[in-house]
Amino acid sequence: MEINEQSKSNYALLMTALVTGAFLMSLASSTINIALPYLMGHFNTSLDMVKWTMTGFMLATGIMAPITCYFGEKFSYKRTYLISITGFTLCSLLCIASWNVQSLIAFRILQGIFNGFAVPSTMSIIYQVVPREKQGFSISLWSLSAMLAPAFGPTLSGWLIQIFDWKAIFLINIPFGIIAILLIIKAIPFYKLNPPASFDLFGFTTCLAASILLLTTFSEAAKWGWTSPTTIIFMAVGLIVLTVFIIRELKAKNPILNLSIFKNKGFTVSVIIRSVITMGLYAGSLLTPLFLQNAQHLSALDVGLILLPSSLVMALSMLIVGKLCNRVDPRIFVITGVISMAVGSYFLSHLTVDSSHTYVVVYMMLRNMGIALATSPITNIGMSSLDRKLVGSGSSVNNWVTQSIGCLSIGIFTSLLTFQAKQHAVDLVKTGDALKLSKELISDKSFVMGINDVYFISMIIVLIAVPICFLLKRSNPHQQKSVSVSSKVTTVE
């Protein structure tokens, strides 16, 4: 494809609009964690209450993901994305104006709803507008922007709160939001590929209900107990409603989410592999900070600095993958990435209370390099195998599954860690080691042993993806055309 200077400029503006939004959404997710203790003090409330500023945001994001396809196809992804970013930015102002913790939670949930629409919209725009041969590089840039925010978010959050106030973590969203809004208006073309003829209200209702029930179960099961009546009831009802939704969508003339995409083998295999990678990703993002803070008793700022090199390696690896994705078989990246994740997880399953920070940095770098090598190519393989008219459904499914697996992973790994740590503490007492160790050292040692167990389990989960990778077929980057990116507003009927 011949690309002149004008089209290069248009492509650059388009990608800037998309990555700015992706960075903004990811930044809002990663800065709140450090602020929780300050919010507890400011509003004089408990951790269980203030955690809903984070949990509510995640749940709302996951709930909206599967229905984004309808709104994007009906009103165009440009409008959906523009309204999402505008609403998200306004919600940041509302968060600043919060008068109690309940109002802050409500505004964060509303912010999560807009976030849930924005993320699938950006992915859909990439695969419907960007030229096919540039989609691999584009999704790498998109992923990079989403990964950079968690890398710098905690450190930035700690600095802003220390210098200014907790409200500063919401104030910083506003300039990014305004820039994204202006870029969306200027750079993203208006188009509609396959507008639905009618609204499937029953499908919409069952989709929302299933998402709310299952995501709430995955998020709260560690606290409720996996065998508690509440967990079992929520899980059972959620699965029943999900089954009803699937049956409905397979029979509906105008489904809210086109599930026929799972007939595409490449897409289905990519979703399975991405789910496994996501579980491995969340294991590291949960376990390593807990090890550094709870076992080695480091400050949040020190933890952020220790984890920074691995995040930078991830960013660099994504850029390299993006540049080489059309020259190298993407399956090589995926398999190499999965194996790197597994090797890194194996060595991180041998931590001790006295493990050096260099040890942690090296194997987190290896692990994060693997995540970068695998994530963008597997996403591109699946999404590029779909017809453009099915890309919206594919994007919604991808993001819904990722959000669900994230909530499920955190719940399972948290429960496993708690159980294994308690079991190791009992074993230490039984073997007589308790006589040689103080109560605090027993707690630290048993906690680290629990982390090692969970890291080992995550390694086994990641290795499951290796044989599945051989089911993938290499995608053809020149197979189909996309909506052209022009300097003017483009309408595709």
CSV table of C-alpha atoms in Angstrom, one decimal:
chain,number,residue,atom,x,y,z
A,1,MET,CA,0.0,0.0,0.0
A,2,GLU,CA,1.4,3.4,-1.0
A,3,ILE,CA,1.3,5.9,1.8
A,4,ASN,CA,1.9,9.6,1.2
A,5,GLU,CA,2.9,12.3,3.7
A,6,GLN,CA,-0.7,13.3,4.3
A,7,SER,CA,-1.9,9.8,5.1
A,8,LYS,CA,1.1,9.3,7.4
A,9,SER,CA,0.1,12.5,9.2
A,10,ASN,CA,-3.5,11.3,9.4
A,11,TYR,CA,-2.4,7.9,10.8
A,12,ALA,CA,-0.2,9.6,13.4
A,13,LEU,CA,-3.1,11.8,14.6
A,14,LEU,CA,-5.5,8.8,14.7
A,15,MET,CA,-3.1,6.7,16.8
A,16,THR,CA,-2.4,9.6,19.1
A,17,ALA,CA,-6.2,10.0,19.7
A,18,LEU,CA,-6.4,6.2,20.5
A,19,VAL,CA,-3.3,5.9,22.6
A,20,THR,CA,-4.1,9.1,24.6
A,21,GLY,CA,-7.5,7.6,25.5
A,22,ALA,CA,-6.0,4.2,26.4
A,23,PHE,CA,-3.4,5.8,28.5
A,24,LEU,CA,-6.0,8.0,30.3
A,25,MET,CA,-8.2,4.9,31.1
A,26,SER,CA,-5.3,2.9,32.4
A,27,LEU,CA,-3.9,5.8,34.4
A,28,ALA,CA,-7.3,6.2,36.2
A,29,SER,CA,-7.1,2.5,37.1
A,30,SER,CA,-3.6,2.5,38.5
A,31,THR,CA,-3.4,5.7,40.5
A,32,ILE,CA,-6.2,4.9,42.9
A,33,ASN,CA,-4.4,2.0,44.7
A,34,ILE,CA,-1.9,4.2,46.5
A,35,ALA,CA,-4.6,6.6,47.5
A,36,LEU,CA,-6.7,4.1,49.5
A,37,PRO,CA,-5.0,4.8,52.9
A,38,TYR,CA,-5.4,8.6,52.3
A,39,LEU,CA,-9.0,8.2,51.4
A,40,MET,CA,-9.6,6.2,54.5
A,41,GLY,CA,-8.2,9.0,56.6
A,42,HIS,CA,-9.9,11.8,54.8
A,43,PHE,CA,-13.4,10.2,54.9
A,44,ASN,CA,-12.8,8.4,58.2
A,45,THR,CA,-14.0,5.1,56.8
A,46,SER,CA,-12.8,1.5,56.6
A,47,LEU,CA,-10.7,-0.2,53.9
A,48,ASP,CA,-13.6,-2.5,53.0
A,49,MET,CA,-15.7,0.6,52.1
A,50,VAL,CA,-13.0,2.6,50.4
A,51,LYS,CA,-11.9,-0.4,48.3
A,52,TRP,CA,-15.2,0.0,46.3
A,53,THR,CA,-13.6,3.0,44.6
A,54,MET,CA,-11.4,0.5,42.9
A,55,THR,CA,-13.7,-2.6,42.8
A,56,GLY,CA,-16.8,-0.6,41.6
A,57,PHE,CA,-14.7,0.9,38.8
A,58,MET,CA,-13.5,-2.6,37.7
A,59,LEU,CA,-17.0,-4.1,37.9
A,60,ALA,CA,-18.6,-1.2,35.9
A,61,THR,CA,-15.9,-1.5,33.2
A,62,GLY,CA,-16.5,-5.3,32.8
A,63,ILE,CA,-20.3,-5.0,32.8
A,64,MET,CA,-20.3,-2.4,29.9
A,65,ALA,CA,-17.7,-4.2,27.7
A,66,PRO,CA,-20.0,-6.8,26.1
A,67,ILE,CA,-22.7,-4.3,25.1
A,68,THR,CA,-20.3,-1.7,23.5
A,69,CYS,CA,-20.7,-3.4,20.2
A,70,TYR,CA,-24.3,-2.4,19.9
A,71,PHE,CA,-23.7,1.2,20.6
A,72,GLY,CA,-20.6,1.4,18.4
A,73,GLU,CA,-22.4,-0.1,15.4
A,74,LYS,CA,-25.6,1.9,16.0
A,75,PHE,CA,-24.1,5.3,16.7
A,76,SER,CA,-20.6,4.8,15.2
A,77,TYR,CA,-17.5,4.0,17.2
A,78,LYS,CA,-16.3,7.6,16.9
A,79,ARG,CA,-19.3,9.0,18.7
A,80,THR,CA,-19.2,6.2,21.3
A,81,TYR,CA,-15.5,6.8,22.0
A,82,LEU,CA,-16.0,10.6,22.1
A,83,ILE,CA,-19.0,10.4,24.5
A,84,SER,CA,-17.0,7.9,26.7
A,85,ILE,CA,-13.9,10.1,27.0
A,86,THR,CA,-16.1,13.2,27.6
A,87,GLY,CA,-18.1,11.4,30.3
A,88,PHE,CA,-15.0,10.0,31.8
A,89,THR,CA,-13.4,13.5,32.0
A,90,LEU,CA,-16.5,15.0,33.6
A,91,CYS,CA,-16.6,12.2,36.1
A,92,SER,CA,-13.0,13.1,37.2
A,93,LEU,CA,-14.4,16.6,38.1
A,94,LEU,CA,-17.2,14.9,40.0
A,95,CYS,CA,-14.7,12.8,41.9
A,96,ILE,CA,-12.8,15.9,42.9
A,97,ALA,CA,-16.1,17.4,44.2
A,98,SER,CA,-17.0,14.3,46.3
A,99,TRP,CA,-18.5,15.2,49.7
A,100,ASN,CA,-18.3,11.7,51.2
A,101,VAL,CA,-17.0,8.3,50.4
A,102,GLN,CA,-20.4,7.1,49.1
A,103,SER,CA,-20.5,9.9,46.5
A,104,LEU,CA,-16.9,9.1,45.5
A,105,ILE,CA,-17.8,5.5,45.0
A,106,ALA,CA,-20.8,6.4,42.9
A,107,PHE,CA,-18.8,8.7,40.7
A,108,ARG,CA,-16.1,6.1,40.3
A,109,ILE,CA,-18.7,3.5,39.2
A,110,LEU,CA,-20.0,6.0,36.7
A,111,GLN,CA,-16.5,6.6,35.5
A,112,GLY,CA,-16.0,2.9,35.1
A,113,ILE,CA,-19.2,2.7,32.9
A,114,PHE,CA,-17.6,5.2,30.5
A,115,ASN,CA,-14.3,3.3,30.7
A,116,GLY,CA,-16.1,0.1,29.8
A,117,PHE,CA,-17.4,1.7,26.5
A,118,ALA,CA,-14.1,3.4,25.6
A,119,VAL,CA,-11.6,0.5,25.7
A,120,PRO,CA,-13.5,-1.8,23.3
A,121,SER,CA,-14.2,1.2,21.0
A,122,THR,CA,-10.5,2.0,20.6
A,123,MET,CA,-9.7,-1.6,19.7
A,124,SER,CA,-12.6,-1.7,17.2
A,125,ILE,CA,-11.4,1.5,15.5
A,126,ILE,CA,-7.9,0.1,15.1
A,127,TYR,CA,-9.2,-3.0,13.3
A,128,GLN,CA,-11.9,-1.2,11.2
A,129,VAL,CA,-10.0,2.0,10.2
A,130,VAL,CA,-6.2,1.3,10.3
A,131,PRO,CA,-4.8,-0.3,7.1
A,132,ARG,CA,-4.4,-4.1,7.6
A,133,GLU,CA,-0.6,-4.1,7.2
A,134,LYS,CA,-0.3,-1.5,10.1
A,135,GLN,CA,-2.7,-3.2,12.5
A,136,GLY,CA,0.0,-5.2,14.3
A,137,PHE,CA,2.1,-2.2,15.0
A,138,SER,CA,-1.0,-0.2,16.0
A,139,ILE,CA,-2.2,-2.7,18.5
A,140,SER,CA,1.3,-2.8,20.0
A,141,LEU,CA,1.2,1.0,20.4
A,142,TRP,CA,-2.2,0.7,21.9
A,143,SER,CA,-1.1,-2.0,24.3
A,144,LEU,CA,2.0,0.0,25.2
A,145,SER,CA,0.1,3.1,26.2
A,146,ALA,CA,-2.2,0.9,28.4
A,147,MET,CA,0.9,-0.7,30.0
A,148,LEU,CA,2.9,2.5,30.6
A,149,ALA,CA,0.2,4.0,32.9
A,150,PRO,CA,0.4,1.1,35.5
A,151,ALA,CA,4.2,1.4,35.3
A,152,PHE,CA,4.3,5.0,36.3
A,153,GLY,CA,0.8,5.3,37.9
A,154,PRO,CA,1.7,4.3,41.5
A,155,THR,CA,4.8,6.4,41.6
A,156,LEU,CA,3.0,9.4,40.1
A,157,SER,CA,0.1,8.9,42.5
A,158,GLY,CA,2.3,8.8,45.5
A,159,TRP,CA,4.1,12.0,44.4
A,160,LEU,CA,0.9,13.9,43.7
A,161,ILE,CA,-0.7,12.9,47.0
A,162,GLN,CA,2.4,13.8,49.0
A,163,ILE,CA,2.9,17.2,47.3
A,164,PHE,CA,-0.7,18.1,46.8
A,165,ASP,CA,-3.8,16.1,47.9
A,166,TRP,CA,-5.7,12.9,46.9
A,167,LYS,CA,-7.8,15.0,44.6
A,168,ALA,CA,-4.8,15.6,42.4
A,169,ILE,CA,-5.0,12.0,41.0
A,170,PHE,CA,-8.3,12.9,39.5
A,171,LEU,CA,-7.3,16.4,38.4
A,172,ILE,CA,-4.5,15.0,36.3
A,173,ASN,CA,-7.0,13.1,34.1
A,174,ILE,CA,-8.6,16.3,32.9
A,175,PRO,CA,-5.8,17.7,30.6
A,176,PHE,CA,-5.4,14.2,29.1
A,177,GLY,CA,-9.2,14.0,28.6
A,178,ILE,CA,-9.4,17.4,26.8
A,179,ILE,CA,-6.5,16.5,24.5
A,180,ALA,CA,-8.1,13.1,23.7
A,181,ILE,CA,-11.5,14.8,22.9
A,182,LEU,CA,-9.9,17.3,20.5
A,183,LEU,CA,-7.9,14.6,18.8
A,184,ILE,CA,-11.0,12.3,18.4
A,185,ILE,CA,-13.0,15.1,16.8
A,186,LYS,CA,-10.1,15.9,14.4
A,187,ALA,CA,-8.6,12.5,13.5
A,188,ILE,CA,-11.1,9.7,13.8
A,189,PRO,CA,-13.4,9.3,10.8
A,190,PHE,CA,-17.2,8.8,11.2
A,191,TYR,CA,-18.4,5.5,9.8
A,192,LYS,CA,-21.0,2.8,10.3
A,193,LEU,CA,-20.3,-0.6,8.9
A,194,ASN,CA,-23.3,-2.7,10.1
A,195,PRO,CA,-25.9,-0.7,12.1
A,196,PRO,CA,-28.3,-3.0,13.9
A,197,ALA,CA,-32.0,-2.8,12.7
A,198,SER,CA,-33.4,-3.2,16.2
A,199,PHE,CA,-32.5,-3.2,19.9
A,200,ASP,CA,-32.4,-6.7,21.6
A,201,LEU,CA,-33.8,-5.6,25.0
A,202,PHE,CA,-33.9,-9.1,26.4
A,203,GLY,CA,-30.4,-9.8,25.3
A,204,PHE,CA,-29.2,-6.5,26.7
A,205,THR,CA,-30.9,-7.3,30.1
A,206,THR,CA,-29.6,-10.8,30.4
A,207,CYS,CA,-26.1,-9.7,29.4
A,208,LEU,CA,-26.0,-7.0,32.0
A,209,ALA,CA,-27.5,-9.3,34.7
A,210,ALA,CA,-25.0,-12.1,33.9
A,211,SER,CA,-22.0,-9.7,33.9
A,212,ILE,CA,-23.1,-8.1,37.2
A,213,LEU,CA,-23.6,-11.5,39.0
A,214,LEU,CA,-20.5,-13.2,37.7
A,215,LEU,CA,-18.1,-10.2,38.0
A,216,THR,CA,-19.3,-9.5,41.5
A,217,THR,CA,-18.8,-13.2,42.4
A,218,PHE,CA,-15.3,-13.2,41.1
A,219,SER,CA,-14.4,-10.0,42.9
A,220,GLU,CA,-16.0,-10.8,46.3
A,221,ALA,CA,-15.6,-14.6,46.5
A,222,ALA,CA,-12.3,-14.3,48.4
A,223,LYS,CA,-14.0,-12.3,51.1
A,224,TRP,CA,-17.3,-14.2,51.1
A,225,GLY,CA,-15.6,-17.6,50.9
A,226,TRP,CA,-15.7,-19.8,47.7
A,227,THR,CA,-18.1,-22.3,49.4
A,228,SER,CA,-20.3,-19.8,51.1
A,229,PRO,CA,-24.0,-19.7,50.2
A,230,THR,CA,-23.7,-16.2,48.8
A,231,THR,CA,-20.9,-17.2,46.4
A,232,ILE,CA,-22.7,-20.3,45.3
A,233,ILE,CA,-26.0,-18.5,44.7
A,234,PHE,CA,-24.4,-15.6,42.8
A,235,MET,CA,-22.3,-18.0,40.7
A,236,ALA,CA,-25.2,-20.4,39.9
A,237,VAL,CA,-27.7,-17.7,39.0
A,238,GLY,CA,-25.0,-15.8,37.0
A,239,LEU,CA,-24.2,-19.0,35.0
A,240,ILE,CA,-27.9,-19.7,34.4
A,241,VAL,CA,-28.5,-16.1,33.1
A,242,LEU,CA,-25.3,-16.3,31.0
A,243,THR,CA,-26.6,-19.5,29.4
A,244,VAL,CA,-30.0,-17.9,28.7
A,245,PHE,CA,-28.1,-14.9,27.1
A,246,ILE,CA,-26.0,-17.2,24.9
A,247,ILE,CA,-29.1,-19.2,23.7
A,248,ARG,CA,-30.9,-15.9,23.0
A,249,GLU,CA,-28.0,-14.3,21.1
A,250,LEU,CA,-27.6,-17.4,18.9
A,251,LYS,CA,-31.2,-17.3,17.8
A,252,ALA,CA,-31.8,-13.5,17.7
A,253,LYS,CA,-32.0,-11.8,14.3
A,254,ASN,CA,-30.3,-8.7,15.6
A,255,PRO,CA,-28.2,-9.9,18.6
A,256,ILE,CA,-26.7,-7.4,21.0
A,257,LEU,CA,-23.4,-9.4,20.7
A,258,ASN,CA,-22.8,-11.6,17.6
A,259,LEU,CA,-21.5,-14.8,19.1
A,260,SER,CA,-21.0,-16.4,15.7
A,261,ILE,CA,-17.5,-15.1,16.0
A,262,PHE,CA,-16.6,-18.2,18.0
A,263,LYS,CA,-17.1,-20.2,14.8
A,264,ASN,CA,-13.8,-18.6,13.7
A,265,LYS,CA,-11.2,-21.0,15.0
A,266,GLY,CA,-8.4,-18.4,15.0
A,267,PHE,CA,-10.4,-16.0,17.1
A,268,THR,CA,-11.5,-18.7,19.6
A,269,VAL,CA,-8.0,-20.0,20.1
A,270,SER,CA,-6.7,-16.5,20.5
A,271,VAL,CA,-9.3,-15.8,23.2
A,272,ILE,CA,-8.3,-19.0,25.1
A,273,ILE,CA,-4.6,-18.2,25.0
A,274,ARG,CA,-5.2,-14.5,25.9
A,275,SER,CA,-7.2,-15.7,28.9
A,276,VAL,CA,-4.3,-17.9,30.1
A,277,ILE,CA,-1.9,-15.0,29.6
A,278,THR,CA,-4.2,-12.6,31.6
A,279,MET,CA,-4.2,-15.0,34.5
A,280,GLY,CA,-0.4,-15.1,34.5
A,281,LEU,CA,-0.3,-11.3,34.2
A,282,TYR,CA,-2.6,-10.7,37.2
A,283,ALA,CA,-0.6,-13.2,39.3
A,284,GLY,CA,2.5,-11.1,39.0
A,285,SER,CA,0.7,-7.8,39.5
A,286,LEU,CA,-0.8,-9.1,42.7
A,287,LEU,CA,1.9,-11.3,44.2
A,288,THR,CA,5.2,-9.3,43.7
A,289,PRO,CA,3.9,-6.0,45.3
A,290,LEU,CA,2.5,-8.1,48.2
A,291,PHE,CA,5.9,-9.8,48.7
A,292,LEU,CA,7.8,-6.5,48.7
A,293,GLN,CA,5.4,-4.6,50.9
A,294,ASN,CA,4.2,-7.4,53.4
A,295,ALA,CA,7.2,-9.6,53.6
A,296,GLN,CA,10.1,-7.2,53.0
A,297,HIS,CA,8.2,-4.2,54.5
A,298,LEU,CA,9.1,-1.7,51.8
A,299,SER,CA,7.2,1.6,51.1
A,300,ALA,CA,4.8,2.0,48.2
A,301,LEU,CA,7.3,4.3,46.5
A,302,ASP,CA,10.2,1.8,46.9
A,303,VAL,CA,8.0,-1.0,45.5
A,304,GLY,CA,7.1,1.2,42.5
A,305,LEU,CA,10.8,1.9,41.8
A,306,ILE,CA,11.7,-1.8,42.0
A,307,LEU,CA,8.9,-2.7,39.6
A,308,LEU,CA,9.7,0.1,37.2
A,309,PRO,CA,12.5,-1.7,35.2
A,310,SER,CA,10.2,-4.6,34.4
A,311,SER,CA,7.6,-2.2,33.2
A,312,LEU,CA,10.1,-0.4,31.0
A,313,VAL,CA,11.3,-3.7,29.5
A,314,MET,CA,7.6,-4.5,28.8
A,315,ALA,CA,7.2,-1.2,27.0
A,316,LEU,CA,10.4,-1.6,24.9
A,317,SER,CA,9.5,-5.2,24.0
A,318,MET,CA,6.1,-4.1,22.8
A,319,LEU,CA,7.7,-1.5,20.5
A,320,ILE,CA,10.0,-4.2,19.1
A,321,VAL,CA,7.2,-6.6,18.6
A,322,GLY,CA,5.2,-3.9,16.8
A,323,LYS,CA,8.0,-3.2,14.4
A,324,LEU,CA,8.6,-6.9,13.6
A,325,CYS,CA,5.1,-8.2,13.6
A,326,ASN,CA,4.8,-8.2,9.8
A,327,ARG,CA,8.2,-9.7,9.2
A,328,VAL,CA,8.2,-12.5,11.8
A,329,ASP,CA,5.6,-15.2,12.3
A,330,PRO,CA,3.5,-13.9,15.3
A,331,ARG,CA,3.2,-17.4,16.6
A,332,ILE,CA,7.0,-17.3,17.4
A,333,PHE,CA,6.4,-14.2,19.5
A,334,VAL,CA,3.5,-15.8,21.3
A,335,ILE,CA,5.2,-19.1,22.1
A,336,THR,CA,8.5,-17.4,23.2
A,337,GLY,CA,6.5,-15.0,25.3
A,338,VAL,CA,4.5,-17.7,27.1
A,339,ILE,CA,7.7,-19.7,27.8
A,340,SER,CA,9.4,-16.5,29.2
A,341,MET,CA,6.4,-15.9,31.5
A,342,ALA,CA,6.6,-19.5,32.7
A,343,VAL,CA,10.4,-19.4,33.3
A,344,GLY,CA,10.1,-16.0,35.2
A,345,SER,CA,7.2,-17.4,37.3
A,346,TYR,CA,9.3,-20.5,38.1
A,347,PHE,CA,12.2,-18.5,39.5
A,348,LEU,CA,9.7,-16.2,41.4
A,349,SER,CA,8.3,-19.3,43.0
A,350,HIS,CA,11.6,-19.7,44.9
A,351,LEU,CA,11.6,-16.4,46.8
A,352,THR,CA,12.7,-16.1,50.4
A,353,VAL,CA,12.2,-13.3,52.9
A,354,ASP,CA,15.8,-12.2,52.2
A,355,SER,CA,15.7,-12.4,48.4
A,356,SER,CA,17.6,-9.6,46.8
A,357,HIS,CA,15.8,-6.9,44.9
A,358,THR,CA,18.1,-7.7,41.9
A,359,TYR,CA,16.7,-11.2,41.9
A,360,VAL,CA,13.1,-9.8,41.8
A,361,VAL,CA,13.9,-7.2,39.2
A,362,VAL,CA,15.6,-9.7,36.8
A,363,TYR,CA,12.9,-12.3,36.8
A,364,MET,CA,10.1,-9.7,36.7
A,365,MET,CA,11.8,-8.3,33.7
A,366,LEU,CA,11.9,-11.8,32.1
A,367,ARG,CA,8.2,-12.3,33.0
A,368,ASN,CA,7.1,-8.9,31.7
A,369,MET,CA,9.1,-9.3,28.5
A,370,GLY,CA,7.1,-12.5,27.9
A,371,ILE,CA,3.8,-10.8,28.5
A,372,ALA,CA,4.8,-8.1,26.0
A,373,LEU,CA,5.9,-10.7,23.4
A,374,ALA,CA,2.6,-12.6,23.7
A,375,THR,CA,-0.1,-10.1,24.3
A,376,SER,CA,-0.2,-7.9,21.2
A,377,PRO,CA,0.5,-10.7,18.7
A,378,ILE,CA,-2.2,-13.0,20.1
A,379,THR,CA,-4.7,-10.2,20.1
A,380,ASN,CA,-3.8,-9.3,16.5
A,381,ILE,CA,-4.0,-12.9,15.3
A,382,GLY,CA,-7.6,-13.2,16.7
A,383,MET,CA,-8.9,-9.8,15.7
A,384,SER,CA,-7.4,-9.8,12.2
A,385,SER,CA,-9.0,-13.1,11.4
A,386,LEU,CA,-12.5,-11.5,11.7
A,387,ASP,CA,-14.5,-9.8,9.0
A,388,ARG,CA,-14.6,-6.0,9.6
A,389,LYS,CA,-18.3,-6.2,10.4
A,390,LEU,CA,-17.6,-8.6,13.2
A,391,VAL,CA,-14.7,-6.7,14.7
A,392,GLY,CA,-17.0,-4.8,17.1
A,393,SER,CA,-18.3,-8.0,18.6
A,394,GLY,CA,-14.8,-9.4,18.7
A,395,SER,CA,-13.5,-6.4,20.6
A,396,SER,CA,-16.4,-6.5,23.1
A,397,VAL,CA,-15.8,-10.2,23.7
A,398,ASN,CA,-12.1,-9.8,24.1
A,399,ASN,CA,-12.4,-7.0,26.7
A,400,TRP,CA,-15.3,-8.7,28.6
A,401,VAL,CA,-13.3,-12.0,28.8
A,402,THR,CA,-10.1,-10.1,29.9
A,403,GLN,CA,-12.0,-8.2,32.6
A,404,SER,CA,-13.8,-11.3,33.8
A,405,ILE,CA,-10.6,-13.4,33.9
A,406,GLY,CA,-8.9,-10.5,35.8
A,407,CYS,CA,-11.5,-10.4,38.5
A,408,LEU,CA,-11.5,-14.3,38.7
A,409,SER,CA,-7.7,-14.4,38.9
A,410,ILE,CA,-7.5,-11.9,41.7
A,411,GLY,CA,-10.2,-13.8,43.6
A,412,ILE,CA,-8.6,-17.2,43.2
A,413,PHE,CA,-5.0,-16.1,43.8
A,414,THR,CA,-6.0,-14.1,46.9
A,415,SER,CA,-7.8,-17.1,48.3
A,416,LEU,CA,-5.0,-19.5,47.5
A,417,LEU,CA,-2.4,-17.2,49.0
A,418,THR,CA,-4.4,-16.8,52.3
A,419,PHE,CA,-5.0,-20.6,52.5
A,420,GLN,CA,-1.4,-21.6,51.7
A,421,ALA,CA,0.1,-19.0,54.1
A,422,LYS,CA,-2.0,-20.2,57.0
A,423,GLN,CA,-1.2,-23.8,56.2
A,424,HIS,CA,2.6,-23.1,56.1
A,425,ALA,CA,2.3,-21.2,59.4
A,426,VAL,CA,0.8,-24.3,61.0
A,427,ASP,CA,3.4,-26.6,59.5
A,428,LEU,CA,6.2,-24.3,60.8
A,429,VAL,CA,4.8,-24.6,64.3
A,430,LYS,CA,4.4,-28.4,64.0
A,431,THR,CA,8.0,-28.9,62.8
A,432,GLY,CA,9.4,-26.9,65.7
A,433,ASP,CA,10.7,-24.0,63.6
A,434,ALA,CA,8.5,-21.7,65.6
A,435,LEU,CA,11.0,-22.0,68.5
A,436,LYS,CA,13.8,-20.5,66.4
A,437,LEU,CA,11.7,-17.7,64.9
A,438,SER,CA,9.8,-14.7,66.2
A,439,LYS,CA,6.1,-14.4,65.6
A,440,GLU,CA,6.7,-11.8,63.0
A,441,LEU,CA,9.3,-13.9,61.1
A,442,ILE,CA,6.9,-16.9,61.2
A,443,SER,CA,4.3,-14.7,59.6
A,444,ASP,CA,6.7,-13.4,57.0
A,445,LYS,CA,8.1,-16.8,56.1
A,446,SER,CA,4.8,-18.5,55.8
A,447,PHE,CA,3.5,-15.6,53.7
A,448,VAL,CA,6.4,-15.9,51.3
A,449,MET,CA,6.0,-19.7,51.1
A,450,GLY,CA,2.3,-19.1,50.2
A,451,ILE,CA,3.4,-16.6,47.4
A,452,ASN,CA,5.8,-19.3,46.1
A,453,ASP,CA,3.0,-21.8,45.9
A,454,VAL,CA,0.7,-19.5,44.0
A,455,TYR,CA,3.5,-18.4,41.6
A,456,PHE,CA,4.2,-22.1,40.9
A,457,ILE,CA,0.5,-22.7,40.2
A,458,SER,CA,0.4,-19.6,37.9
A,459,MET,CA,3.4,-21.1,36.0
A,460,ILE,CA,1.5,-24.3,35.4
A,461,ILE,CA,-1.5,-22.3,34.2
A,462,VAL,CA,0.7,-20.4,31.8
A,463,LEU,CA,2.3,-23.5,30.4
A,464,ILE,CA,-1.2,-24.8,29.4
A,465,ALA,CA,-1.1,-22.2,26.6
A,466,VAL,CA,2.0,-23.7,24.9
A,467,PRO,CA,0.4,-26.6,23.2
A,468,ILE,CA,-2.7,-24.5,22.3
A,469,CYS,CA,-0.4,-22.1,20.5
A,470,PHE,CA,0.3,-24.7,17.8
A,471,LEU,CA,-3.4,-24.5,16.8
A,472,LEU,CA,-2.8,-21.0,15.6
A,473,LYS,CA,-2.5,-20.1,11.9
A,474,ARG,CA,-0.4,-17.1,10.7
A,475,SER,CA,-2.7,-14.3,9.7
A,476,ASN,CA,-2.3,-12.6,6.3
A,477,PRO,CA,-1.7,-8.8,6.8
A,478,HIS,CA,-3.0,-8.0,3.3
A,479,GLN,CA,-6.1,-10.1,3.4
A,480,GLN,CA,-8.8,-7.3,3.5
A,481,LYS,CA,-9.1,-3.6,3.4
A,482,SER,CA,-10.1,-1.1,6.1
A,483,VAL,CA,-11.9,2.1,6.2
A,484,SER,CA,-9.5,4.8,4.8
A,485,VAL,CA,-8.1,7.3,7.2
A,486,SER,CA,-8.6,10.7,5.6
A,487,SER,CA,-8.2,14.2,6.9
A,488,LYS,CA,-11.9,14.7,6.4
A,489,VAL,CA,-14.9,13.1,8.1
A,490,THR,CA,-15.6,9.8,6.3
A,491,THR,CA,-19.0,8.1,6.3
A,492,VAL,CA,-19.3,4.5,5.3
A,493,GLU,CA,-22.8,3.3,4.7
